[in-house]
PDB file of C-alpha atoms in Angstrom:
ATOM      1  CA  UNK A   1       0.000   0.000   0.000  1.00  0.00           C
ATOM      2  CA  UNK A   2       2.036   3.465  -0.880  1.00  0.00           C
ATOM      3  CA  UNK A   3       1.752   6.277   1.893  1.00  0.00           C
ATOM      4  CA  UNK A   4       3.466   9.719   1.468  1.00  0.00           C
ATOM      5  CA  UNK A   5       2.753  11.156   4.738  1.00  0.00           C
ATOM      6  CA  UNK A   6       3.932  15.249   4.680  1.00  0.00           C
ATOM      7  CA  UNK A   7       5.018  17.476   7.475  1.00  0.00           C
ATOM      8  CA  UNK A   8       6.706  20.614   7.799  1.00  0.00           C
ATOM      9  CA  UNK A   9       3.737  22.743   7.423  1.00  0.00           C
ATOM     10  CA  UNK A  10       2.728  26.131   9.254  1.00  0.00           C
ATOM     11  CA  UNK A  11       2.530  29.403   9.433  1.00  0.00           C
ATOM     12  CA  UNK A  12       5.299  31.734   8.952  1.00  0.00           C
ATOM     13  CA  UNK A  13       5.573  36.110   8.328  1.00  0.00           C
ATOM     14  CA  UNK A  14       6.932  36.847   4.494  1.00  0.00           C
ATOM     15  CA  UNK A  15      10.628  36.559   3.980  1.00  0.00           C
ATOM     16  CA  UNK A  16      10.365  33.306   6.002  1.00  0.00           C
ATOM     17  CA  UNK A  17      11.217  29.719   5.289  1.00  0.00           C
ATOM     18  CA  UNK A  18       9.856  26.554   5.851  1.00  0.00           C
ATOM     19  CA  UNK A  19      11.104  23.224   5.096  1.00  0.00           C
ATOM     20  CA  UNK A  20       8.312  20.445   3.686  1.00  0.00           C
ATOM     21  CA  UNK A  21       8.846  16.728   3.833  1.00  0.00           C
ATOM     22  CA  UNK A  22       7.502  13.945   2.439  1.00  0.00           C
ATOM     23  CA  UNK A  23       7.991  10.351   3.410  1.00  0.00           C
ATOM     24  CA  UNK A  24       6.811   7.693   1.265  1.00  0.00           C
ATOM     25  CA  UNK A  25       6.106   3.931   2.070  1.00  0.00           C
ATOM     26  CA  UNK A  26       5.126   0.837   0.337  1.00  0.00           C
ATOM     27  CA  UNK A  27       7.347   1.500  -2.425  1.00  0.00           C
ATOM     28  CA  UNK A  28      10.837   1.549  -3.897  1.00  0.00           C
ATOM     29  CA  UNK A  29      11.113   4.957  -3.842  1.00  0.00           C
ATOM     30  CA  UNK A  30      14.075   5.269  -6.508  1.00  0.00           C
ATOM     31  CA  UNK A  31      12.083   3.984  -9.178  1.00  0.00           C
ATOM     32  CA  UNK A  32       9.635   7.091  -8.629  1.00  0.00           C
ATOM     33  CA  UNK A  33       9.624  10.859 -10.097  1.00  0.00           C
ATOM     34  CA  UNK A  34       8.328  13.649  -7.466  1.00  0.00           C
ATOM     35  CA  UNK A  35       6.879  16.416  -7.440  1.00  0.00           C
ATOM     36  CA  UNK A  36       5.465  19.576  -5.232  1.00  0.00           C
ATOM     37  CA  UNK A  37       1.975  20.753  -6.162  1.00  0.00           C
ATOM     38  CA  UNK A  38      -0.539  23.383  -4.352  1.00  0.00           C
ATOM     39  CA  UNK A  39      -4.113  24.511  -4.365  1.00  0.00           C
ATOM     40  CA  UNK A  40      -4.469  27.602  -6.538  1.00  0.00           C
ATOM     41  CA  UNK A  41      -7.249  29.918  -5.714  1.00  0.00           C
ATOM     42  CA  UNK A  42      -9.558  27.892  -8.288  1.00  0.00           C
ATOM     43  CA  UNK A  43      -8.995  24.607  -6.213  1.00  0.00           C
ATOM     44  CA  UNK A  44      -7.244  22.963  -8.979  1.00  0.00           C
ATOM     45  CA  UNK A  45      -3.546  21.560  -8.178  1.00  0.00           C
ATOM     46  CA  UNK A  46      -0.169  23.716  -9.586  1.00  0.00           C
ATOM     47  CA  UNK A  47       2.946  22.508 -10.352  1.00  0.00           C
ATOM     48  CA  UNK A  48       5.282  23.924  -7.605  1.00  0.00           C
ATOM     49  CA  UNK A  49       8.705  22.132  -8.374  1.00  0.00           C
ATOM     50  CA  UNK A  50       9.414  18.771  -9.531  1.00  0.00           C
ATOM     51  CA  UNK A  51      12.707  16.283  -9.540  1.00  0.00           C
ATOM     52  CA  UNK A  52      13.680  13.455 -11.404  1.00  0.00           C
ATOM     53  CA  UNK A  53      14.320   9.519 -10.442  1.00  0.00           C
ATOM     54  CA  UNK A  54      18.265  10.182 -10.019  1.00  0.00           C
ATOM     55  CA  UNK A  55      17.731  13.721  -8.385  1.00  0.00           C
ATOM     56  CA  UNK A  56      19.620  15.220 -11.634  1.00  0.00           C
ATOM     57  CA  UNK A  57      16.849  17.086 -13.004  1.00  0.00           C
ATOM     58  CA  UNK A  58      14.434  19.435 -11.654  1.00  0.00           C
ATOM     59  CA  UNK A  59      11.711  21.624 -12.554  1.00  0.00           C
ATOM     60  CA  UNK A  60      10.326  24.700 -11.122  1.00  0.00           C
ATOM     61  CA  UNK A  61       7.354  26.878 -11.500  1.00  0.00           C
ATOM     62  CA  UNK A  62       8.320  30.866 -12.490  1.00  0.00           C
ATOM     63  CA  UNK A  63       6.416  32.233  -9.385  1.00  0.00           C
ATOM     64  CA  UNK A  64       8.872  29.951  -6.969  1.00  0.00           C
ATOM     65  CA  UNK A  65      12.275  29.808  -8.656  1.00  0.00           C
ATOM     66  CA  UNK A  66      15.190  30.674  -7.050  1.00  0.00           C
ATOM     67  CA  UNK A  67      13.636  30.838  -3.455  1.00  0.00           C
ATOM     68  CA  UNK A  68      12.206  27.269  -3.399  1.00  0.00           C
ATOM     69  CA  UNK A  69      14.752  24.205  -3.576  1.00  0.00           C
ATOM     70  CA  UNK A  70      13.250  20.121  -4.246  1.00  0.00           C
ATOM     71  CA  UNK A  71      15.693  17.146  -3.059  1.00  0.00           C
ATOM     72  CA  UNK A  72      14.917  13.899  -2.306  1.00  0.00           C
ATOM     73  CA  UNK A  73      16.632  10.962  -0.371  1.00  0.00           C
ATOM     74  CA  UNK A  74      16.307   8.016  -2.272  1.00  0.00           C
ATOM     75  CA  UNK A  75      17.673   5.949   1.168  1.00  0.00           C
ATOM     76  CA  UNK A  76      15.328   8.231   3.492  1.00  0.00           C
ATOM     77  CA  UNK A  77      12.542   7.165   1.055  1.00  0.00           C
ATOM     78  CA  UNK A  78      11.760  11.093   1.560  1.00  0.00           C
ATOM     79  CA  UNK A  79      11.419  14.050  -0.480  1.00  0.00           C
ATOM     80  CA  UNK A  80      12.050  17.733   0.604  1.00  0.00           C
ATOM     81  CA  UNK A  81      10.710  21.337  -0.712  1.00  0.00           C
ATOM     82  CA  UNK A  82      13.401  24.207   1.060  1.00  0.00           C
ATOM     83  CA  UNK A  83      11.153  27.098   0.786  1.00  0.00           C
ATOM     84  CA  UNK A  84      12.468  30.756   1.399  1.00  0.00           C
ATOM     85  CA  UNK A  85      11.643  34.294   1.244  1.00  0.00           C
ATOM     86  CA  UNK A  86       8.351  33.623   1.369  1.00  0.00           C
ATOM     87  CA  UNK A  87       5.487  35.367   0.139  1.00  0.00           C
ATOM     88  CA  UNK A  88       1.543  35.888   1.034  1.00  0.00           C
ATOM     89  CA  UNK A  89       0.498  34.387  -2.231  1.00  0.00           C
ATOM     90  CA  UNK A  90       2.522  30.974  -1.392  1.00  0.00           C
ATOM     91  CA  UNK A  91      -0.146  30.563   1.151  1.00  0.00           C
ATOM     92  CA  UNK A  92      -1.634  27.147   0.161  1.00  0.00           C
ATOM     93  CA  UNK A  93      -2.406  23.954   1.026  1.00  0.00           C
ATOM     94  CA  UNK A  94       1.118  21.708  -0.414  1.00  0.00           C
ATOM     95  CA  UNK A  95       1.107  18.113  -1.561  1.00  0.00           C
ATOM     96  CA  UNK A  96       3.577  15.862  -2.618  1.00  0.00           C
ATOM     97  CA  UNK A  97       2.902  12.814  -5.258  1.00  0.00           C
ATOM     98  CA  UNK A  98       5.050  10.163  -6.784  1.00  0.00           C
ATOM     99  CA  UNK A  99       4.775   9.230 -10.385  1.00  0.00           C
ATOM    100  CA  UNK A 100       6.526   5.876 -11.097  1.00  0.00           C
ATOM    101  CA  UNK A 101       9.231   6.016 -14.398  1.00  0.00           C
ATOM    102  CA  UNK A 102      11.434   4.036 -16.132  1.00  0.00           C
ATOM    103  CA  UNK A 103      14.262   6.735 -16.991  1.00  0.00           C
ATOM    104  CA  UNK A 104      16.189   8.624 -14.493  1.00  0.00           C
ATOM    105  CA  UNK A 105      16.538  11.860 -15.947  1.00  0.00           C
ATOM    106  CA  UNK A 106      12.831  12.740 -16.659  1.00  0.00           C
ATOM    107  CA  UNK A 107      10.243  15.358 -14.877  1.00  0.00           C
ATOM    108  CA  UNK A 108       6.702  15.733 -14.957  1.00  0.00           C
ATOM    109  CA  UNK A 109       5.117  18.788 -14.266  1.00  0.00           C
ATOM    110  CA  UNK A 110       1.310  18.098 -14.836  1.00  0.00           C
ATOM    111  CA  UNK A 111      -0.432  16.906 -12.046  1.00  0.00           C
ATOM    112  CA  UNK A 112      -2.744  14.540 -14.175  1.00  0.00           C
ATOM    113  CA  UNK A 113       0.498  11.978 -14.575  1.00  0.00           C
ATOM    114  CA  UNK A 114       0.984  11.912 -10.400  1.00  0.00           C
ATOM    115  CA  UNK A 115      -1.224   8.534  -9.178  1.00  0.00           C
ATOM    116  CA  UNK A 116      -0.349   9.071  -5.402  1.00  0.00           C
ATOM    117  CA  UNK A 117      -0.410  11.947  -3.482  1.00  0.00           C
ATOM    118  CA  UNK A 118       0.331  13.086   0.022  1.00  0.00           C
ATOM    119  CA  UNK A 119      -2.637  14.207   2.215  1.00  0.00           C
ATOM    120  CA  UNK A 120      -1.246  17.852   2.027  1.00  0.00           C
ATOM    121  CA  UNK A 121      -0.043  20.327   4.380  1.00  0.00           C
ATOM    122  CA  UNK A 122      -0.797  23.936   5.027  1.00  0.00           C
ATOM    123  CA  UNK A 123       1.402  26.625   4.470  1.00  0.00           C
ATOM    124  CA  UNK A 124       0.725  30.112   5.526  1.00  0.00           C
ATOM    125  CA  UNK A 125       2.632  33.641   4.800  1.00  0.00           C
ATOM    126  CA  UNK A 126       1.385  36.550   6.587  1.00  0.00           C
ATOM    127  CA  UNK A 127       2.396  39.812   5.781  1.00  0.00           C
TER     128      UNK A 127
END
């Protein structure tokens, strides 16, 4: 049975940081792409940042790049999202999901092509 089970959460002022984490069981967690998603203000889930099977490649949304950071640890069976100088409108609710894929190298960014997801975790940036 696969679990991702996320924590990290909260509530923080803008400029900052929180660090998400996702911990996934009932699978070999190598053999799985992962990726960061949120609620947008139409309820419908956004790409936040994604990573690869190997860790090599990533993928980030415009709105987050260069203050958020993805990593995973493939012997942790967990995945992280550093986030920093944040912002009011990065207030959402955060989920993780794992996709699994044959290469190493490739990201996914839609979150159509994610069948397991975390239960989510609230994140909130006051000003």
């Amino acid at each position: 049975q696969v679990q991702l089970v996320e924590s990290g959460g909260g509530s923080v002022q803008a400029g900052g940081s929180l660090r998400l984490a996702c911990e996934a069981s009932g699978v070999t967690f190598s053999n799985y792409a992962v990726g960061w998603f949120r609620l947008d203000s139409e309820n419908e889930r956004e790409f936040v940042a994604v990573i690869s099977r190997g860790g090599g490649s990533t993928a980030y949304a415009d709105s987050v790049k260069g203050r958020f950071t993805i990593s995973r640890n493939n012997i942790k069976k967990t995945m992280y999202l550093e986030m920093n100088s944040l912002k009011p409108e990065d207030t959402a609710v955060y989920y993780c999901a794992i996709r699994q894929h044959s290469t190493l190298w490739e990201v996914f960014t839609q979150s159509f092509m994610y069948p397991y997801w975390g239960q989510g975790t609230q994140v909130t940036v006051s000003s």
